[in-house]
Coordinates of C-alpha atoms and ligand atoms in Angstrom, one line a residue:
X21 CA -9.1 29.0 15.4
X22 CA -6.4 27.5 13.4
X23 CA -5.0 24.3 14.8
X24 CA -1.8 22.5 13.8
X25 CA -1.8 19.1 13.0
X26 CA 0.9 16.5 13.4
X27 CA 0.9 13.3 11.8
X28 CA 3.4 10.1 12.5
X29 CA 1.6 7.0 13.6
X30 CA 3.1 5.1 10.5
X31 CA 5.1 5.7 7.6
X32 CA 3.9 9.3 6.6
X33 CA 5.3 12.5 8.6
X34 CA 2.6 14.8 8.5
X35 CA 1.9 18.6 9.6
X36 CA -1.0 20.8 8.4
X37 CA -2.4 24.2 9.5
X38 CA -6.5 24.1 9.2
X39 CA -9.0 26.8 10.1
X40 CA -12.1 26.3 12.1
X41 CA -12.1 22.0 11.5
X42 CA -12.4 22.8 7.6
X43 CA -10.0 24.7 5.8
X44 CA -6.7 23.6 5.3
X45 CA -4.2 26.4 4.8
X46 CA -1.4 24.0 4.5
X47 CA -1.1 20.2 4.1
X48 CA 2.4 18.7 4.2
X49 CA 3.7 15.1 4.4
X50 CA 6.4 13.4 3.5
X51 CA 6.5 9.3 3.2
X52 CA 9.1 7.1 4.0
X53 CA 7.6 4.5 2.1
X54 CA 10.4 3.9 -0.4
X55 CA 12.7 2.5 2.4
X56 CA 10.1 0.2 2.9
X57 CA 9.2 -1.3 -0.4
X58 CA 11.9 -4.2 -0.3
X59 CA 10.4 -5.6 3.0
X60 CA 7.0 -6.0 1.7
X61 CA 5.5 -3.7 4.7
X62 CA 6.6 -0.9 6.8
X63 CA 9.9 -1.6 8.7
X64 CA 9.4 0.2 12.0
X65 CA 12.4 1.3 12.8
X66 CA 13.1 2.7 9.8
X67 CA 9.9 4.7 9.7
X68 CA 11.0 6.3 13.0
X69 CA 14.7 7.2 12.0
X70 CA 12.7 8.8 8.8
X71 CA 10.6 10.6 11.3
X72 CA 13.3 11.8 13.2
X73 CA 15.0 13.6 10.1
X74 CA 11.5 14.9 8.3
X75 CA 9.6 16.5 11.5
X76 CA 11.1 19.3 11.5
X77 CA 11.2 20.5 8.3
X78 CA 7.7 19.2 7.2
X79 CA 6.2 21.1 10.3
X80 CA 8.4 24.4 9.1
X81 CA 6.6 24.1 5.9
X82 CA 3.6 23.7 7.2
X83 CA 3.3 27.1 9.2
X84 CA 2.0 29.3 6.9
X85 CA -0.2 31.4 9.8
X86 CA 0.1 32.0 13.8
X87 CA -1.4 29.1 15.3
X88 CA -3.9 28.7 18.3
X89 CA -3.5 24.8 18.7
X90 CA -1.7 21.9 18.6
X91 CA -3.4 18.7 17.6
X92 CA -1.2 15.4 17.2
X93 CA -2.2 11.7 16.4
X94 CA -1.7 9.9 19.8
X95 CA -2.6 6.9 18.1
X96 CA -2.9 4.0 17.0
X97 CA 0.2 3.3 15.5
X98 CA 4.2 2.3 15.7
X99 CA 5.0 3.2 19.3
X100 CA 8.7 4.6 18.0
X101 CA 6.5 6.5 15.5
X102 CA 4.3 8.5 17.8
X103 CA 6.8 9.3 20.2
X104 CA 8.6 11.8 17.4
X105 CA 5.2 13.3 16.8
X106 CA 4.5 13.4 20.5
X107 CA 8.0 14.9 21.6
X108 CA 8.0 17.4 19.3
X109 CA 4.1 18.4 19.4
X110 CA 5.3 18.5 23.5
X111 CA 7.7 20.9 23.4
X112 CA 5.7 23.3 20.6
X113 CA 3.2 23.4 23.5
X114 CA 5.3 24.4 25.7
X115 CA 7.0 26.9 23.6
X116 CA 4.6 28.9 22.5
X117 CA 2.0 28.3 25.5
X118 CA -0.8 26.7 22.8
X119 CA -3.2 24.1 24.0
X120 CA -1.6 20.8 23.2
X121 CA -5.0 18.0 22.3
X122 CA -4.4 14.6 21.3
X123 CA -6.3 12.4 18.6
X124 CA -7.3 9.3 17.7
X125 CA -5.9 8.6 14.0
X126 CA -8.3 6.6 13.2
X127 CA -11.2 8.6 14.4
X128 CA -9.2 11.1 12.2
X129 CA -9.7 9.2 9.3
X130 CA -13.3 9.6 9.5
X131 CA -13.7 12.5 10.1
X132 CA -11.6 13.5 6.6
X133 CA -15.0 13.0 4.9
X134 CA -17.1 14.6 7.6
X135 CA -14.6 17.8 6.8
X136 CA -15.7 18.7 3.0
X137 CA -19.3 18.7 3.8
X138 CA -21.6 21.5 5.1
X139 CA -24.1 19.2 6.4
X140 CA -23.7 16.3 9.0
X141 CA -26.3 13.6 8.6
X142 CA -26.0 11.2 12.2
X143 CA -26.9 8.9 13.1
X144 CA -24.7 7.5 10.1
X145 CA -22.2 4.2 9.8
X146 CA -18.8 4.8 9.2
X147 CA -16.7 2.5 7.5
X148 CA -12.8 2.6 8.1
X149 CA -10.4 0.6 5.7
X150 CA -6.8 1.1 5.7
X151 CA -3.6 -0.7 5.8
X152 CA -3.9 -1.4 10.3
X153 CA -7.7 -0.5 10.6
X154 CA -11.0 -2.8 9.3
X155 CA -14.2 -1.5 11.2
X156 CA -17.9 -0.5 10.9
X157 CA -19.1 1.4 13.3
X158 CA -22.3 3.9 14.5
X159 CA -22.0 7.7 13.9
X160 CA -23.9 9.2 16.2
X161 CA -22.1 12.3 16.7
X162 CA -18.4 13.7 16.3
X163 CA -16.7 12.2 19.2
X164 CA -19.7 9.6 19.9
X165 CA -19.4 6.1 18.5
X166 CA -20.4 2.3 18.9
X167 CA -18.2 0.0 17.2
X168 CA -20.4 -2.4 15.2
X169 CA -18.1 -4.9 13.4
X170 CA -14.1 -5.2 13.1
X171 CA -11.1 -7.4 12.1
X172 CA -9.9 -10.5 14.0
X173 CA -6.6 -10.7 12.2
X174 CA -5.2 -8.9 9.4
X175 CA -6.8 -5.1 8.1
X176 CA -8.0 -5.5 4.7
X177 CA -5.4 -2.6 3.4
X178 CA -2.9 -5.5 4.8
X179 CA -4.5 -8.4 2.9
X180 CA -4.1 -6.5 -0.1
X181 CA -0.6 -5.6 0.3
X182 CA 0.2 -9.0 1.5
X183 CA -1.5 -10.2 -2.0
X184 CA 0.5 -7.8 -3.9
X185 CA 3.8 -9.2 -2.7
X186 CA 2.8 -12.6 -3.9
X187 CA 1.6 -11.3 -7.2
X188 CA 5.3 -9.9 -7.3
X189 CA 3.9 -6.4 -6.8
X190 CA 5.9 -3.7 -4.9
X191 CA 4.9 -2.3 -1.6
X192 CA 1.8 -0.7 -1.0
X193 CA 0.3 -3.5 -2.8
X194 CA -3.6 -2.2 -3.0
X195 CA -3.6 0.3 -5.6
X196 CA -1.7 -2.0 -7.6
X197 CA -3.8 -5.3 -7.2
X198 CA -6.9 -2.7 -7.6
X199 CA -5.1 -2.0 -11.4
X200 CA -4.6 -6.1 -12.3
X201 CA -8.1 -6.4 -10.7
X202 CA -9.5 -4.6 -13.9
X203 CA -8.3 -7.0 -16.6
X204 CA -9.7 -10.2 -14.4
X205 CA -12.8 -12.2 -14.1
X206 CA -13.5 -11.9 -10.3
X207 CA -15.7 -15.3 -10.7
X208 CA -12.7 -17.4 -12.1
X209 CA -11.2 -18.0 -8.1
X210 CA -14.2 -19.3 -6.2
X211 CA -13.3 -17.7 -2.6
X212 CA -15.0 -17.5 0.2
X213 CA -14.8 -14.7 2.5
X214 CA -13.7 -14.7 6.0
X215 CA -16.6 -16.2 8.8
X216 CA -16.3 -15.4 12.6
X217 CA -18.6 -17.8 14.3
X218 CA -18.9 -15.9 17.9
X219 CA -19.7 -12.4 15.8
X220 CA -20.8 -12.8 12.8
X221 CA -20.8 -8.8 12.2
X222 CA -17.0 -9.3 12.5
X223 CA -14.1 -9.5 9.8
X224 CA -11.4 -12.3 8.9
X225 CA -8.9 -11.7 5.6
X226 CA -6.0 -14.3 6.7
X227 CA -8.0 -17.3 5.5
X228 CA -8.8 -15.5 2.6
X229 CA -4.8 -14.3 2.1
X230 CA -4.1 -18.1 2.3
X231 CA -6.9 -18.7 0.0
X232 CA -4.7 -16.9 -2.9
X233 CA -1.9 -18.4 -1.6
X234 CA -3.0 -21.9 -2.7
X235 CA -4.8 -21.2 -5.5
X236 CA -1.2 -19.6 -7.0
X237 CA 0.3 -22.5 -5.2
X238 CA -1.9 -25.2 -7.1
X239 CA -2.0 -23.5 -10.9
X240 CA 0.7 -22.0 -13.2
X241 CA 0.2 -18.0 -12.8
X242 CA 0.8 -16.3 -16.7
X243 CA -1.0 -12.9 -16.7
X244 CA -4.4 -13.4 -17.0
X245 CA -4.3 -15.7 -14.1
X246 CA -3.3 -12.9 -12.1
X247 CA -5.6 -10.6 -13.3
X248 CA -8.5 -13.2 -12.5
X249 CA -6.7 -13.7 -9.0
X250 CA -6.7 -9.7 -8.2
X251 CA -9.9 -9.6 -9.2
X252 CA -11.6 -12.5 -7.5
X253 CA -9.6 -11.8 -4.1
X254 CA -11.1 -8.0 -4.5
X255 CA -14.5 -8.9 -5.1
X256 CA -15.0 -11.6 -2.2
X257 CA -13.0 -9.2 0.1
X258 CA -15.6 -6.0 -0.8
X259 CA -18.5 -8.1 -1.1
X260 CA -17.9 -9.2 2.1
X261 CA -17.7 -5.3 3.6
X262 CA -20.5 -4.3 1.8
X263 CA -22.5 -7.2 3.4
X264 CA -21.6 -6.5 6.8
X265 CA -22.6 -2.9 6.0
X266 CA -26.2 -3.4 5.0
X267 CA -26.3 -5.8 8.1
X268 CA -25.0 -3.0 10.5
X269 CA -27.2 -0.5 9.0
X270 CA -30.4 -2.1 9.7
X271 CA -29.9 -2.0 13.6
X272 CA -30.7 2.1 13.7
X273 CA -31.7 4.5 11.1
X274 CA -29.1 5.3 9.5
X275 CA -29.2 9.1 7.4
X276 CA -25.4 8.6 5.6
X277 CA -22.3 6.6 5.1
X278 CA -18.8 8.0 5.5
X279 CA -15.7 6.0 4.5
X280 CA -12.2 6.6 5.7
X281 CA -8.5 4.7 5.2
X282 CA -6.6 4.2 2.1
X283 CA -8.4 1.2 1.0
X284 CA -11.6 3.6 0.5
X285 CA -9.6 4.7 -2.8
X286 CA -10.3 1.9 -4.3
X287 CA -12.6 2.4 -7.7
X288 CA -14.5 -1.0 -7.5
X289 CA -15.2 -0.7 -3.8
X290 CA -16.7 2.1 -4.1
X291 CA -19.0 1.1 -7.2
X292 CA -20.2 -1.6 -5.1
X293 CA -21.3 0.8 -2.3
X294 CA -23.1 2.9 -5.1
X295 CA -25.0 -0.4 -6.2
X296 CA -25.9 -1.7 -2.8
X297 CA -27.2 1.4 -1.2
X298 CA -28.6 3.8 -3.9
X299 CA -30.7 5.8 -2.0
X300 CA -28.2 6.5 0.8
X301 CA -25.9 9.9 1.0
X302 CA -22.2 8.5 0.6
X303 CA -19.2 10.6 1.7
X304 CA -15.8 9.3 0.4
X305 CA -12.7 11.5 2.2
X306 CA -11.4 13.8 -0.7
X307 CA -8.4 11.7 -2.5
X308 CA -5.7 13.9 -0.9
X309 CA -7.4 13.0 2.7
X310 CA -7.9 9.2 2.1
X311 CA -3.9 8.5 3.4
X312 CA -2.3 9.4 6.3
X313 CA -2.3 13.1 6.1
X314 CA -2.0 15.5 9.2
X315 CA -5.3 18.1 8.5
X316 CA -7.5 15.3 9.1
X317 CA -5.5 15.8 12.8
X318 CA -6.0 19.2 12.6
X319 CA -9.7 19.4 11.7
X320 CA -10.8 16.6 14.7
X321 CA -8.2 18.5 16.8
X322 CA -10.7 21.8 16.4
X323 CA -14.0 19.9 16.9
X324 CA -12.2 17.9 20.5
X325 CA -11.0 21.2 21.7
X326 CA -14.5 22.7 21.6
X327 CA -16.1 19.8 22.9
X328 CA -13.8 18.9 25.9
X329 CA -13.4 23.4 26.4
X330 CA -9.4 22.8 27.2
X331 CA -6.5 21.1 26.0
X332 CA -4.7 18.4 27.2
X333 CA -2.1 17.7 29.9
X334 CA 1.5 17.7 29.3
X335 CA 1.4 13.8 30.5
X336 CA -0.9 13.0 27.2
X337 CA 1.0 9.5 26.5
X338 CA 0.7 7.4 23.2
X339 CA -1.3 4.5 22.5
X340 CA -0.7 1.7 20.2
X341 CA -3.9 0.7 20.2
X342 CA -6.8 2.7 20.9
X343 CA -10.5 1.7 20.2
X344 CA -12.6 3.8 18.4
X345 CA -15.5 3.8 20.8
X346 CA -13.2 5.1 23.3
Ligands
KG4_401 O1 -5.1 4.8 5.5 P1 -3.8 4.4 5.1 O2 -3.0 5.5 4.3 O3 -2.9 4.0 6.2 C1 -3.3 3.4 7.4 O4 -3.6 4.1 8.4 O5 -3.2 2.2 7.5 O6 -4.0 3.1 4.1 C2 -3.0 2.5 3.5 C3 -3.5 1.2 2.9 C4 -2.5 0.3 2.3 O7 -2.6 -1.0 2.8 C5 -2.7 0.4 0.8 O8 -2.4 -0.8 0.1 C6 -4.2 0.6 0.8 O9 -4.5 1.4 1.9 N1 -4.7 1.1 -0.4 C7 -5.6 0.5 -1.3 C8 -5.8 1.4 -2.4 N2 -5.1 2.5 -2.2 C9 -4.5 2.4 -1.0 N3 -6.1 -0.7 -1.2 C10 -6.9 -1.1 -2.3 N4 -7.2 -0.4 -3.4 C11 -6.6 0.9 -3.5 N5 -6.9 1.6 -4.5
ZN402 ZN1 -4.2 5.8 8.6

């Protein structure tokens, strides 16, 4: 079966053909991200008008074979954003009379390193960092999941891009503060990392944004005190995740870890996985699947059709917001 995927829940337009949930045929996106990069963050409307003109022509590239499905990302994500991706995965449904599925983007994400690899191991913990998203959750099947730990405020992919504009860096700030990180002592800023009383298994990065904020406020920033500030924010932030991640892990037995989002790019973050949990299978999403890409879409779309045995109706709506043990 060879589904087509649709991607627009942010600032990437996405369309991808993929075969049986694992191989991609074509992968397509095209980011608005440029317009954004004087804002400091992704200027909705914007992203949708930049939508509007790339759908088309990113989904014509994208159909390189017949296709039996249409999979698109139904959220979460800008409302304005999925609509595009929703209209126009709509009316391909109804054109060529294809079973129309909708999919959780997020869930997408990790399922882009469940799709490299031959063998599943569940129950497993998945770990989802990217520029909206911050969660740990329970694995125990594709499609079945218990949300262990997530964000009361800011994602950690936003904490780092908000970080980057104070450092004077250009938006998306996280692969850039990763890059200063390297030339800094991560124990010259002593943060502390975010504490959330009720649920300690939960996440909190706008104390620690304000953190930065002060300490830039209170010394004179040359270079190296930059460097030392990347560094110590990224430590205390991934410190913090991996902690919460050996804490979730011991509530089941846990065969594997599989990361999702942008933010699982990171080199550092992903040494200090390696460290913590040596004896544990890790899957990190290939590095052309860690962004917002549309045969992540595809892939989950496959697996959801099988499972649910029929598409969706033609009154699938969008959701901003859309838990992931939903
Ligand atoms: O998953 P993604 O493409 O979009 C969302 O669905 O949000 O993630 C984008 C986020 C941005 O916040 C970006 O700054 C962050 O991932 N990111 C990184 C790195 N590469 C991308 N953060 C830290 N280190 C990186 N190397
Ligand atoms: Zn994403």
């Amino acid at each position: 079966m060879i589904v087509l995927g649709i991607e627009t829940t942010c600032d990437e337009t996405g369309a991808s053909l993929v075969r049986n949930g694992r191989e991609i045929l074509s992968n397509v996106i095209a980011s608005s991200a440029d317009i954004h990069e004087k804002y400091g963050g992704v200027f909705p409307e914007l992203a949708c008008r930049r939508h509007l003109e790339s759908i088309l022509p990113v989904i014509q590239e994208a159909l390189v074979a017949p296709v039996d499905a249409i999979a698109i990302a139904r959220g979460p994500g800008l409302v304005g954003a999925l609509l595009v991706g929703m209209q126009v995965a709509k009316g391909l449904h109804i054109a060529w009379k294809k079973p129309l599925i909708g999919i959780n983007h997020v869930e997408a994400h990790l399922y882009a390193a469940l799709m490299g690899t031959e063998e599943w191991r569940f129950p497993a913990l998945g770990v989802l960092l990217s520029g909206g998203h911050t969660f740990l959750t329970k694995i125990s099947s594709v499609g079945s999941y218990e949300l262990l730990g997530t964000t009361v405020d800011d994602a950690i992919g936003e904490a780092f891009d908000k970080v980057g504009t104070m450092l004077g860096l250009s938006y998306p700030g996280g692969p850039k503060v990763e890059l200063l990180a390297r030339g800094g002592d991560p124990k010259r800023f002593p943060f502390s990392p975010g504490r959330v009383k009720t649920h300690p298994q939960h996440f909190s990065f706008s104390g620690l944004k304000t953190a930065v904020l002060y300490a830039m406020q209170k010394e004179k920033m040359g270079e190296q005190e930059k460097r030392d500030l990347a560094a110590s924010f990224q430590e205390t932030a991934f410190t913090d995740v991996v902690h919460k991640a050996k804490k979730a892990i011991e509530t089941f037995p846990c065969q594997a870890i599989y990361f999702g989002g942008g933010v699982t790019c990171n080199e550092r973050l992903r040494l200090l996985f390696k460290k913590e949990f040596p004896d544990l299978p890790l899957f990190w999403p290939p590095k052309n699947l860690s962004l917002d890409n549309a045969a992540m879409i595809a892939g989950l779309g496959y697996h959801k059709l099988l499972i649910k045995q029929e598409g969706d109706p033609l009154s699938l709506e969008v959701q901003t917001r859309i838990p992931i043990d939903l």
